Amino acid sequence: MTTGSEVLLVALVDLSADDDAGRRYEDAVLALLDRHGGRLERRLRTGDGETEVHVIRFAARDGLDAFLVDPERAALRAELGDAAPTTRVLEVHDV
């Protein structure tokens, strides 16, 4: 994929370490998407509140790369330490 191509992701977010802190972190981090050309298309949560699924689209791979190294995002994560959610990110495409 070229750096200018649109990128579609699914993020599986485990909030079980501290679900309240994890949700606040996700709220703050997802708010940063726009500055990098990203858009949250869906945010879903399991019935037990311990897992979220995010469908995220970036206009370009460069935006995803910038989001991943955003200093504000890194600071938010460092602030939570061990209570930070663990996330598995999958790059997907329509079939």
Short mmCIF file of C-alpha atoms in Angstrom, two decimals:
data_model
loop_
_atom_site.label_atom_id
_atom_site.label_comp_id
_atom_site.label_asym_id
_atom_site.label_seq_id
_atom_site.Cartn_x
_atom_site.Cartn_y
_atom_site.Cartn_z
CA MET A 1 0.00 0.00 0.00
CA THR A 2 1.32 3.47 -0.77
CA THR A 3 1.61 6.18 1.86
CA GLY A 4 -1.30 8.06 0.30
CA SER A 5 -3.77 5.16 0.37
CA GLU A 6 -6.73 5.10 2.71
CA VAL A 7 -6.35 2.73 5.69
CA LEU A 8 -9.18 0.89 7.47
CA LEU A 9 -8.51 -0.59 10.91
CA VAL A 10 -10.32 -2.58 13.55
CA ALA A 11 -8.99 -2.15 17.08
CA LEU A 12 -9.84 -4.71 19.77
CA VAL A 13 -9.36 -2.89 23.07
CA ASP A 14 -9.10 -4.81 26.35
CA LEU A 15 -10.21 -2.52 29.18
CA SER A 16 -10.14 -5.20 31.90
CA ALA A 17 -7.15 -3.76 33.82
CA ASP A 18 -9.25 -0.72 34.85
CA ASP A 19 -12.36 -0.25 32.74
CA ASP A 20 -13.16 3.30 33.94
CA ALA A 21 -9.62 4.57 33.35
CA GLY A 22 -9.48 2.67 30.06
CA ARG A 23 -12.68 4.28 28.78
CA ARG A 24 -11.43 7.75 29.73
CA TYR A 25 -8.16 7.02 27.93
CA GLU A 26 -9.98 5.80 24.82
CA ASP A 27 -12.25 8.88 24.87
CA ALA A 28 -9.17 11.14 24.94
CA VAL A 29 -7.16 9.20 22.36
CA LEU A 30 -10.03 8.82 19.90
CA ALA A 31 -10.50 12.60 20.07
CA LEU A 32 -6.99 12.91 18.55
CA LEU A 33 -7.90 11.04 15.35
CA ASP A 34 -9.15 14.08 13.47
CA ARG A 35 -5.82 15.92 13.69
CA HIS A 36 -4.25 13.02 11.76
CA GLY A 37 -6.93 12.52 9.13
CA GLY A 38 -8.55 9.68 11.05
CA ARG A 39 -12.23 9.06 11.68
CA LEU A 40 -13.93 6.73 14.16
CA GLU A 41 -16.64 4.96 12.18
CA ARG A 42 -17.94 2.68 14.94
CA ARG A 43 -17.29 2.24 18.65
CA LEU A 44 -18.79 -0.87 20.15
CA ARG A 45 -18.58 -2.31 23.68
CA THR A 46 -19.22 -5.80 24.99
CA GLY A 47 -21.96 -6.37 27.56
CA ASP A 48 -19.46 -6.85 30.39
CA GLY A 49 -17.82 -3.48 29.55
CA GLU A 50 -14.35 -5.00 29.39
CA THR A 51 -13.77 -4.86 25.62
CA GLU A 52 -14.33 -2.25 22.95
CA VAL A 53 -14.16 -2.64 19.18
CA HIS A 54 -13.28 0.44 17.12
CA VAL A 55 -13.59 0.74 13.37
CA ILE A 56 -11.23 3.54 12.32
CA ARG A 57 -10.46 4.97 8.89
CA PHE A 58 -7.44 7.11 8.02
CA ALA A 59 -7.37 9.14 4.81
CA ALA A 60 -3.71 8.12 4.35
CA ARG A 61 -1.14 5.83 5.92
CA ASP A 62 0.91 8.89 6.88
CA GLY A 63 -1.96 9.92 9.16
CA LEU A 64 -1.96 6.54 10.91
CA ASP A 65 1.81 6.74 11.35
CA ALA A 66 1.52 10.24 12.84
CA PHE A 67 -1.30 9.16 15.16
CA LEU A 68 0.78 6.27 16.50
CA VAL A 69 3.62 8.61 17.54
CA ASP A 70 1.45 11.55 18.65
CA PRO A 71 3.13 12.94 21.80
CA GLU A 72 -0.20 13.63 23.50
CA ARG A 73 -1.29 10.03 22.90
CA ALA A 74 2.00 8.75 24.33
CA ALA A 75 1.67 10.99 27.40
CA LEU A 76 -1.88 9.77 28.05
CA ARG A 77 -0.71 6.17 27.84
CA ALA A 78 2.28 6.76 30.11
CA GLU A 79 0.02 8.45 32.66
CA LEU A 80 -2.09 5.28 32.97
CA GLY A 81 0.85 2.89 33.24
CA ASP A 82 -0.34 -0.66 33.97
CA ALA A 83 -4.01 0.43 33.87
CA ALA A 84 -3.69 1.35 30.17
CA PRO A 85 -5.79 -0.79 27.85
CA THR A 86 -4.12 -3.37 25.66
CA THR A 87 -5.08 -3.16 22.01
CA ARG A 88 -4.82 -5.44 19.02
CA VAL A 89 -5.05 -3.53 15.74
CA LEU A 90 -5.98 -5.27 12.50
CA GLU A 91 -5.76 -3.63 9.09
CA VAL A 92 -8.88 -4.73 7.17
CA HIS A 93 -10.61 -4.22 3.85
CA ASP A 94 -14.11 -4.67 2.48
CA VAL A 95 -14.91 -8.02 0.87
#
